C-alpha cells in the first residue's frame, strides 16, 4: 500500500511540472543567446564566459578572478557610483562567480528592466575601466578573500584535492591568485587576457523570467553583436592528466579532520555523466544535526550515524572532459579510517552487488536534486547558461528525469567496474590526520579478492 502511494505521488508531481520553452540564437560574431520565457515578475540574466584558472598560466594564474572584481568597480562609460545608482533605481543586484572553467555574472531585477540588465552585462565584456586606485583596492579585497579561503578547511581540502589529482596541469591552479601573481596584475595584464579569453565565441548570455524572447534577442543584438576580439587559438581544452595520489596537511590544533577521497571520471560531455550523477546520489548525505541516521535508508548514512563522522557529502565535480567523483567528510581524529572504510565498501558494492532498492532510492534523490536546480528564475537561468556553454543546447527537466529513469542495477555495476574498481584514488586531508589510513592501504581496498 505504501509503495503504491509513493509511486502515484511521484507520477502526479512529474505530470504537473510546468515546462517552459527555451529559445536559442547565435549572433553574427559568435555570441550565444538563450531565453526561457516563464511566468514571473522578475527576470534573471546570466553572462557566462569560458575562462578561469584552467585557461591561465602559472604567471597569470588568478587573472580571471581579478577581472571579476574589477567589473564591480565600474566602466569607462558608467562609473561605479552610476552603476550602483542604476541598480538601486531598478531594484536589481548583480552577483558573480569564477570557477576553474567558467565565469558567470548574474543580474536580477523586475522583468520590465531587462534592457538595462543586458546593457550592463555588455559593459562587462567591452567596457571595464582599470583605474589605478581601483586596482589597488581590488588587490586588498582579494587578499582578504584569500585569507578567508585559507581559513576554511573545506575549501583548502578541495584545493588540495585538485593539486593532487591534476599535478602540473592547469586544473591544479587555484581560482584566487597567489600573492606573487597578484602584485604584478595591472591594466596591461588584464586587457591582454580580456582580448585572449573574452572572445565572442566564449560568451553566452542567458535569460529566464517574465520577458519576451524577442526583447532579449533584439537587445543582445544591439549591445553584443559588435563585440570583436583578437582571434585566439587557445579556445581548445588541453588534456589534464590525472594522478592517483594523496596530499595531507596535518594540523593537530584543529578539532576535526576534513577528508576528501575521489576517483577520475569523465565530465559533462560523456554519456556516463548521468549514471555517475545517479551513483553519487545513491550514497546519500548526512550530518549530525539531522539525527535519525540509524533508520536512514542509505547504508552509508547509517554507518556515519554510528559515530564515524560529523557529516559526509558525496560530490561529482565535472568539467568538460574530466571530473572527480567521490566523498567529502568531517570526522574526529580517532575514527578517520572508519567512514573511509565504509565509503570504499559501498563503492565495491556498486561494482558487484548493488540492489534495485538502493538504485531506485538514489534515482529518486537525484530527480529531487535536479528539480531544485531549476527552481525559480535565478537557478533556472544559471542552469540554462551552463548547459548552453557546455552543450550548446538545453536539456529540459523532463529530459533529465528520463535519463535518470534509464539508470538501473546493471548501469551502476558497469560504471563501477569502469571507473571505480581497481582504480587509483586521490585523497586530500586537512587537520588532525594521524589516524588516516595510509595511501597504499586505501589503494588495496579498491578491489576485492574473494574465494
Coordinates of C-alpha atoms in Angstrom, one line a residue:
X1 CA 0.0 0.0 0.0
X2 CA 2.8 2.4 0.9
X3 CA 4.7 1.7 -2.4
X4 CA 1.6 2.3 -4.4
X5 CA 1.0 5.7 -2.7
X6 CA 4.7 6.7 -3.2
X7 CA 4.6 5.9 -7.0
X8 CA 1.3 7.6 -7.6
X9 CA 2.5 10.7 -5.8
X10 CA 5.8 10.9 -7.8
X11 CA 3.8 10.4 -11.1
X12 CA 1.4 13.2 -10.1
X13 CA 4.2 15.6 -9.3
X14 CA 6.0 14.9 -12.6
X15 CA 2.8 15.4 -14.6
X16 CA 2.2 18.7 -13.0
X17 CA 5.7 20.2 -13.8
X18 CA 5.3 23.3 -16.0
X19 CA 7.6 23.1 -19.0
X20 CA 8.8 26.4 -20.4
X21 CA 10.3 26.6 -23.9
X22 CA 13.9 27.7 -24.5
X23 CA 14.9 29.8 -27.4
X24 CA 18.5 30.0 -28.6
X25 CA 20.3 32.1 -31.1
X26 CA 23.8 32.8 -32.2
X27 CA 24.8 36.4 -33.1
X28 CA 26.9 37.1 -36.2
X29 CA 30.0 37.4 -34.1
X30 CA 29.5 34.0 -32.3
X31 CA 27.9 35.2 -29.0
X32 CA 25.3 32.6 -28.0
X33 CA 22.0 33.9 -26.5
X34 CA 19.4 31.7 -24.8
X35 CA 16.0 32.8 -23.4
X36 CA 13.5 31.0 -21.3
X37 CA 10.1 32.6 -21.1
X38 CA 8.4 31.9 -17.7
X39 CA 5.6 33.3 -15.7
X40 CA 7.4 35.5 -13.2
X41 CA 7.5 39.2 -12.2
X42 CA 11.3 39.0 -12.3
X43 CA 14.0 38.4 -14.9
X44 CA 17.4 37.0 -14.3
X45 CA 20.2 37.5 -16.8
X46 CA 23.4 35.5 -16.6
X47 CA 26.6 36.2 -18.6
X48 CA 28.9 33.1 -18.9
X49 CA 32.4 33.4 -20.2
X50 CA 34.6 30.4 -20.9
X51 CA 37.5 31.4 -18.7
X52 CA 39.1 30.5 -15.4
X53 CA 42.2 29.1 -13.9
X54 CA 42.2 26.2 -16.5
X55 CA 42.9 28.7 -19.2
X56 CA 45.6 30.6 -17.2
X57 CA 49.3 30.0 -16.9
X58 CA 51.5 29.9 -13.8
X59 CA 52.4 33.5 -14.4
X60 CA 48.9 34.9 -14.7
X61 CA 47.0 32.5 -12.5
X62 CA 44.1 34.3 -10.8
X63 CA 43.6 37.0 -13.5
X64 CA 40.1 35.8 -14.3
X65 CA 39.1 36.2 -10.7
X66 CA 40.8 39.6 -10.6
X67 CA 38.8 40.8 -13.7
X68 CA 35.6 39.6 -11.9
X69 CA 36.3 42.0 -9.0
X70 CA 37.2 44.9 -11.4
X71 CA 33.8 44.6 -13.1
X72 CA 32.2 45.8 -9.9
X73 CA 34.4 49.0 -9.9
X74 CA 32.6 50.5 -12.8
X75 CA 33.1 51.0 -16.5
X76 CA 34.5 53.7 -18.8
X77 CA 31.0 54.8 -19.7
X78 CA 29.4 54.1 -16.3
X79 CA 31.4 54.8 -13.2
X80 CA 30.9 52.8 -10.0
X81 CA 28.6 55.3 -8.4
X82 CA 26.5 55.5 -11.5
X83 CA 26.3 51.6 -11.7
X84 CA 25.2 51.4 -8.1
X85 CA 22.6 54.2 -8.6
X86 CA 21.3 52.4 -11.7
X87 CA 20.9 49.1 -9.9
X88 CA 19.2 50.8 -6.9
X89 CA 16.8 52.7 -9.1
X90 CA 15.6 49.5 -10.9
X91 CA 15.7 47.4 -7.7
X92 CA 18.3 45.0 -9.1
X93 CA 21.5 43.4 -8.0
X94 CA 24.4 41.6 -9.6
X95 CA 26.4 38.6 -8.3
X96 CA 29.5 36.9 -9.9
X97 CA 31.3 33.6 -9.7
X98 CA 34.6 32.4 -11.1
X99 CA 35.5 28.7 -11.3
X100 CA 38.3 26.8 -12.9
X101 CA 36.4 26.6 -16.3
X102 CA 33.9 29.4 -16.5
X103 CA 33.0 32.8 -15.1
X104 CA 29.4 34.0 -14.6
X105 CA 27.7 37.3 -13.8
X106 CA 24.1 37.1 -12.8
X107 CA 21.7 40.1 -12.5
X108 CA 18.2 40.0 -11.1
X109 CA 15.6 42.8 -11.4
X110 CA 11.9 43.3 -12.2
X111 CA 11.1 42.0 -15.7
X112 CA 10.4 45.4 -17.2
X113 CA 14.1 46.4 -16.7
X114 CA 15.6 43.6 -18.8
X115 CA 17.0 46.0 -21.4
X116 CA 19.1 47.8 -18.7
X117 CA 20.4 44.5 -17.4
X118 CA 21.5 43.5 -21.0
X119 CA 23.3 46.8 -21.3
X120 CA 25.2 46.4 -18.0
X121 CA 26.1 42.8 -19.0
X122 CA 27.5 44.1 -22.3
X123 CA 29.7 46.6 -20.5
X124 CA 31.4 43.7 -18.5
X125 CA 33.0 42.3 -21.7
X126 CA 33.6 45.6 -23.5
X127 CA 34.0 48.5 -21.2
X128 CA 35.7 47.6 -17.9
X129 CA 37.8 50.5 -16.5
X130 CA 41.1 49.6 -14.9
X131 CA 41.8 52.7 -12.8
X132 CA 45.0 52.5 -10.7
X133 CA 43.2 53.3 -7.5
X134 CA 40.6 50.6 -8.2
X135 CA 43.2 48.1 -9.0
X136 CA 44.9 48.7 -5.6
X137 CA 41.6 48.4 -3.8
X138 CA 40.7 45.2 -5.6
X139 CA 44.1 43.7 -4.7
X140 CA 43.3 44.4 -1.0
X141 CA 39.9 42.8 -1.3
X142 CA 41.4 39.7 -2.9
X143 CA 44.0 39.4 -0.2
X144 CA 41.2 39.4 2.4
X145 CA 39.2 36.8 0.4
X146 CA 42.3 34.7 0.1
X147 CA 42.8 34.7 3.9
X148 CA 39.2 33.8 4.4
X149 CA 39.5 30.9 1.9
X150 CA 42.7 29.6 3.6
X151 CA 40.8 29.7 6.9
X152 CA 38.1 27.4 5.5
X153 CA 39.2 23.7 5.9
X154 CA 36.6 22.6 3.3
X155 CA 37.9 25.0 0.6
X156 CA 41.5 24.0 1.4
X157 CA 40.7 20.3 1.2
X158 CA 39.2 20.6 -2.3
X159 CA 42.0 22.9 -3.5
X160 CA 44.5 20.2 -2.3
X161 CA 42.4 17.5 -4.0
X162 CA 42.8 19.3 -7.3
X163 CA 46.5 19.8 -6.7
X164 CA 47.0 16.2 -6.0
X165 CA 44.7 14.9 -8.8
X166 CA 45.9 17.2 -11.6
X167 CA 49.6 17.7 -10.8
X168 CA 51.4 20.1 -13.1
X169 CA 48.3 20.8 -15.2
X170 CA 46.1 24.0 -15.3
X171 CA 43.3 22.3 -13.3
X172 CA 45.7 22.2 -10.3
X173 CA 45.7 26.0 -10.2
X174 CA 43.5 27.8 -7.6
X175 CA 40.9 30.3 -8.7
X176 CA 42.3 33.1 -6.5
X177 CA 45.7 34.4 -7.5
X178 CA 48.7 33.7 -5.3
X179 CA 50.2 36.9 -3.8
X180 CA 53.2 36.8 -6.1
X181 CA 50.9 37.0 -9.1
X182 CA 48.5 39.4 -7.6
X183 CA 51.3 42.0 -7.0
X184 CA 52.1 42.0 -10.8
X185 CA 48.5 42.4 -12.1
X186 CA 47.9 45.7 -13.8
X187 CA 45.9 47.2 -16.7
X188 CA 48.1 45.8 -19.4
X189 CA 47.9 42.2 -18.0
X190 CA 44.1 42.4 -17.6
X191 CA 43.5 43.9 -21.0
X192 CA 45.7 41.3 -22.7
X193 CA 43.8 38.4 -21.0
X194 CA 40.5 40.0 -21.9
X195 CA 41.4 40.0 -25.6
X196 CA 42.6 36.4 -25.4
X197 CA 39.7 34.8 -23.4
X198 CA 36.7 37.1 -23.6
X199 CA 36.2 36.3 -27.3
X200 CA 32.6 36.3 -28.6
X201 CA 32.6 32.5 -29.2
X202 CA 33.4 32.1 -25.5
X203 CA 30.4 34.1 -24.3
X204 CA 26.9 33.0 -23.5
X205 CA 24.0 35.4 -22.5
X206 CA 21.1 33.5 -20.8
X207 CA 17.8 35.0 -19.6
X208 CA 14.9 33.5 -17.6
X209 CA 11.8 35.1 -16.3
X210 CA 8.8 37.2 -17.4
X211 CA 10.3 38.5 -20.6
X212 CA 9.6 38.1 -24.3
X213 CA 12.3 36.3 -26.2
X214 CA 12.4 39.0 -29.0
X215 CA 13.0 41.7 -26.4
X216 CA 16.2 40.0 -25.1
X217 CA 17.3 38.9 -28.6
X218 CA 17.0 42.4 -30.1
X219 CA 18.7 44.0 -27.1
X220 CA 21.5 41.4 -27.2
X221 CA 21.9 42.1 -31.0
X222 CA 22.2 45.8 -30.2
X223 CA 24.6 45.5 -27.4
X224 CA 26.8 42.4 -28.1
X225 CA 26.9 41.9 -31.8
X226 CA 29.7 44.4 -32.2
X227 CA 32.0 42.7 -29.8
X228 CA 35.1 41.7 -31.7
X229 CA 38.2 40.4 -30.1
X230 CA 41.5 39.3 -31.5
X231 CA 41.3 35.7 -32.8
X232 CA 42.6 33.3 -30.3
X233 CA 44.0 29.8 -30.7
X234 CA 43.6 29.0 -27.0
X235 CA 39.9 28.1 -27.1
X236 CA 40.6 24.3 -27.1
X237 CA 40.9 22.4 -23.9
X238 CA 44.3 21.0 -23.1
X239 CA 44.0 17.5 -21.6
X240 CA 44.6 17.4 -17.9
X241 CA 46.5 14.3 -16.7
X242 CA 45.1 12.6 -13.6
X243 CA 47.4 11.2 -10.9
X244 CA 46.3 8.9 -8.1
X245 CA 48.0 10.3 -5.0
X246 CA 47.4 11.9 -1.6
X247 CA 48.1 15.4 -0.2
X248 CA 47.7 15.7 3.5
X249 CA 48.2 18.8 5.8
X250 CA 48.4 17.6 9.4
X251 CA 47.3 20.2 12.0
X252 CA 46.6 18.8 15.4
X253 CA 45.3 22.1 16.7
X254 CA 42.1 21.6 14.7
X255 CA 39.1 19.8 16.4
X256 CA 38.1 17.8 13.3
X257 CA 39.8 16.4 10.2
X258 CA 38.4 17.2 6.7
X259 CA 38.9 14.5 4.2
X260 CA 38.1 14.1 0.5
X261 CA 38.6 10.9 -1.5
X262 CA 37.8 10.6 -5.2
X263 CA 38.4 8.8 -8.4
X264 CA 38.8 10.0 -12.0
X265 CA 35.6 10.1 -14.1
X266 CA 34.6 11.8 -17.3
X267 CA 33.0 15.2 -17.5
X268 CA 29.9 16.9 -18.9
X269 CA 30.4 15.7 -22.5
X270 CA 30.5 12.0 -21.7
X271 CA 27.3 9.8 -21.9
X272 CA 28.2 8.4 -18.5
X273 CA 27.7 11.7 -16.8
X274 CA 24.1 10.9 -15.8
X275 CA 24.8 7.4 -14.4
X276 CA 27.6 8.8 -12.4
X277 CA 25.4 11.6 -11.1
X278 CA 22.8 8.9 -10.1
X279 CA 25.5 6.8 -8.4
X280 CA 26.6 9.8 -6.3
X281 CA 23.1 10.2 -5.1
X282 CA 22.9 6.5 -4.1
X283 CA 25.5 7.3 -1.4
X284 CA 23.1 9.7 0.3
X285 CA 24.1 12.6 2.6
X286 CA 24.1 13.0 6.3
X287 CA 25.2 15.4 9.1
X288 CA 24.9 15.1 12.8
X289 CA 22.3 17.9 13.1
X290 CA 19.8 15.8 11.2
X291 CA 19.7 12.9 13.6
X292 CA 17.9 9.7 12.9
X293 CA 20.7 8.2 10.9
X294 CA 20.2 4.7 12.4
X295 CA 16.9 4.4 10.4
X296 CA 18.2 6.1 7.3
X297 CA 17.6 4.2 4.0
X298 CA 21.2 4.9 2.8
X299 CA 23.7 2.4 4.1
X300 CA 26.5 5.0 4.4
X301 CA 24.2 7.3 6.4
X302 CA 23.6 4.5 8.9
X303 CA 27.3 3.9 9.3
X304 CA 28.0 7.6 9.7
X305 CA 25.3 8.0 12.4
X306 CA 27.0 5.3 14.5
X307 CA 29.7 7.9 15.4
X308 CA 32.1 7.6 12.5
X309 CA 31.8 11.3 11.4
X310 CA 30.2 14.7 11.9
X311 CA 29.0 14.9 8.3
X312 CA 29.6 13.4 4.9
X313 CA 28.6 14.5 1.4
X314 CA 29.2 12.9 -2.0
X315 CA 30.4 15.1 -4.8
X316 CA 30.8 15.0 -8.6
X317 CA 33.0 17.8 -9.8
X318 CA 32.5 17.7 -13.5
X319 CA 34.5 19.7 -16.0
X320 CA 34.0 19.5 -19.8
X321 CA 36.2 16.4 -20.4
X322 CA 37.2 15.1 -16.9
X323 CA 35.9 15.0 -13.4
X324 CA 36.4 14.0 -9.8
X325 CA 33.8 11.7 -8.2
X326 CA 33.9 10.9 -4.5
X327 CA 33.0 11.7 -0.9
X328 CA 33.9 14.6 1.5
X329 CA 33.6 14.0 5.2
X330 CA 34.5 15.6 8.6
X331 CA 35.4 13.4 11.5
X332 CA 37.3 13.2 14.8
X333 CA 40.9 12.2 14.7
X334 CA 40.4 8.7 16.2
X335 CA 37.8 7.5 13.7
X336 CA 39.1 8.8 10.4
X337 CA 39.6 5.3 8.9
X338 CA 36.1 4.1 9.9
X339 CA 34.0 6.1 7.5
X340 CA 36.6 5.8 4.7
X341 CA 36.4 2.0 5.0
X342 CA 32.6 2.2 4.7
X343 CA 32.9 4.5 1.7
X344 CA 35.2 2.1 -0.1
X345 CA 32.9 -0.8 0.9
X346 CA 29.9 1.0 -0.7
X347 CA 32.0 1.6 -3.8
X348 CA 32.8 -2.1 -4.1
X349 CA 29.1 -2.8 -3.6
X350 CA 28.4 -0.6 -6.7
X351 CA 30.8 -2.8 -8.7
X352 CA 29.4 -6.2 -7.5
X353 CA 26.2 -6.4 -5.6
X354 CA 24.2 -3.1 -5.6
X355 CA 20.5 -3.8 -5.2
X356 CA 17.5 -2.4 -7.1
X357 CA 16.1 -0.8 -4.0
X358 CA 19.3 1.2 -3.5
X359 CA 19.4 2.3 -7.1
X360 CA 15.8 3.4 -7.1
X361 CA 16.3 5.3 -3.9
X362 CA 19.3 7.1 -5.4
X363 CA 17.4 7.9 -8.6
X364 CA 14.5 9.5 -6.7
X365 CA 17.0 11.6 -4.7
X366 CA 18.8 12.5 -8.0
X367 CA 15.5 13.7 -9.5
X368 CA 14.8 15.8 -6.4
X369 CA 18.3 17.5 -6.8
X370 CA 17.7 18.1 -10.5
X371 CA 14.3 19.6 -9.8
X372 CA 15.8 22.0 -7.3
X373 CA 18.4 23.1 -9.8
X374 CA 15.7 24.8 -12.0
X375 CA 13.5 26.1 -9.1
X376 CA 12.9 29.8 -9.7
X377 CA 14.2 32.0 -12.5
X378 CA 17.7 32.5 -10.8
X379 CA 18.5 28.8 -10.7
X380 CA 16.9 28.1 -14.0
X381 CA 18.9 30.9 -15.7
X382 CA 22.1 29.5 -14.2
X383 CA 21.3 26.0 -15.4
X384 CA 20.4 27.4 -18.9
X385 CA 23.6 29.3 -19.3
X386 CA 25.8 26.4 -18.1
X387 CA 24.1 24.0 -20.5
X388 CA 24.5 26.3 -23.5
X389 CA 28.1 26.9 -22.6
X390 CA 29.0 23.2 -22.4
X391 CA 26.5 21.6 -24.8
X392 CA 25.1 24.4 -27.0
X393 CA 21.6 23.0 -26.1
X394 CA 19.2 22.9 -23.2
X395 CA 18.0 19.6 -21.7
X396 CA 14.7 20.1 -20.0
X397 CA 13.9 18.8 -16.6
X398 CA 11.8 16.0 -18.2
X399 CA 14.8 15.0 -20.3
X400 CA 17.0 14.8 -17.2
X401 CA 14.4 12.7 -15.4
X402 CA 14.2 10.4 -18.4
X403 CA 18.0 10.0 -18.2
X404 CA 17.7 9.1 -14.6
X405 CA 14.9 6.6 -15.3
X406 CA 17.2 4.7 -17.7
X407 CA 19.7 4.0 -14.9
X408 CA 19.4 0.5 -13.4
X409 CA 21.4 -2.0 -11.4
X410 CA 23.4 -3.1 -14.5
X411 CA 24.2 0.5 -15.3
X412 CA 25.6 1.2 -11.8
X413 CA 27.7 -2.1 -11.9
X414 CA 29.0 -1.1 -15.3
X415 CA 30.3 2.3 -14.3
X416 CA 31.5 0.9 -11.0
X417 CA 33.7 -1.6 -12.9
X418 CA 34.8 1.0 -15.4
X419 CA 35.7 4.0 -13.1
X420 CA 36.0 2.7 -9.5
X421 CA 37.1 -1.0 -9.3
X422 CA 40.9 -1.3 -9.0
X423 CA 41.4 2.4 -9.9
X424 CA 43.9 4.7 -8.1
X425 CA 42.1 7.1 -5.9
X426 CA 43.1 10.7 -4.9
X427 CA 43.0 11.8 -1.3
X428 CA 43.3 15.1 0.4
X429 CA 43.0 15.9 4.1
X430 CA 43.4 18.8 6.5
X431 CA 43.5 18.7 10.3
X432 CA 44.5 16.0 12.9
X433 CA 45.2 13.3 10.3
X434 CA 47.4 11.0 12.3
X435 CA 44.9 8.1 12.2
X436 CA 44.1 8.5 8.5
X437 CA 44.8 5.3 6.6
X438 CA 48.0 5.1 4.6
X439 CA 47.6 5.5 0.8
X440 CA 48.8 2.1 0.0
X441 CA 46.1 0.5 2.3
X442 CA 43.5 2.8 0.7
X443 CA 44.6 1.7 -2.8
X444 CA 44.4 -2.0 -1.7
X445 CA 40.7 -1.6 -0.8
X446 CA 39.8 -0.5 -4.3
X447 CA 39.3 -4.2 -5.2
X448 CA 38.1 -7.4 -3.6
X449 CA 39.7 -10.8 -3.6
X450 CA 37.1 -13.4 -2.7
X451 CA 37.4 -17.1 -2.8

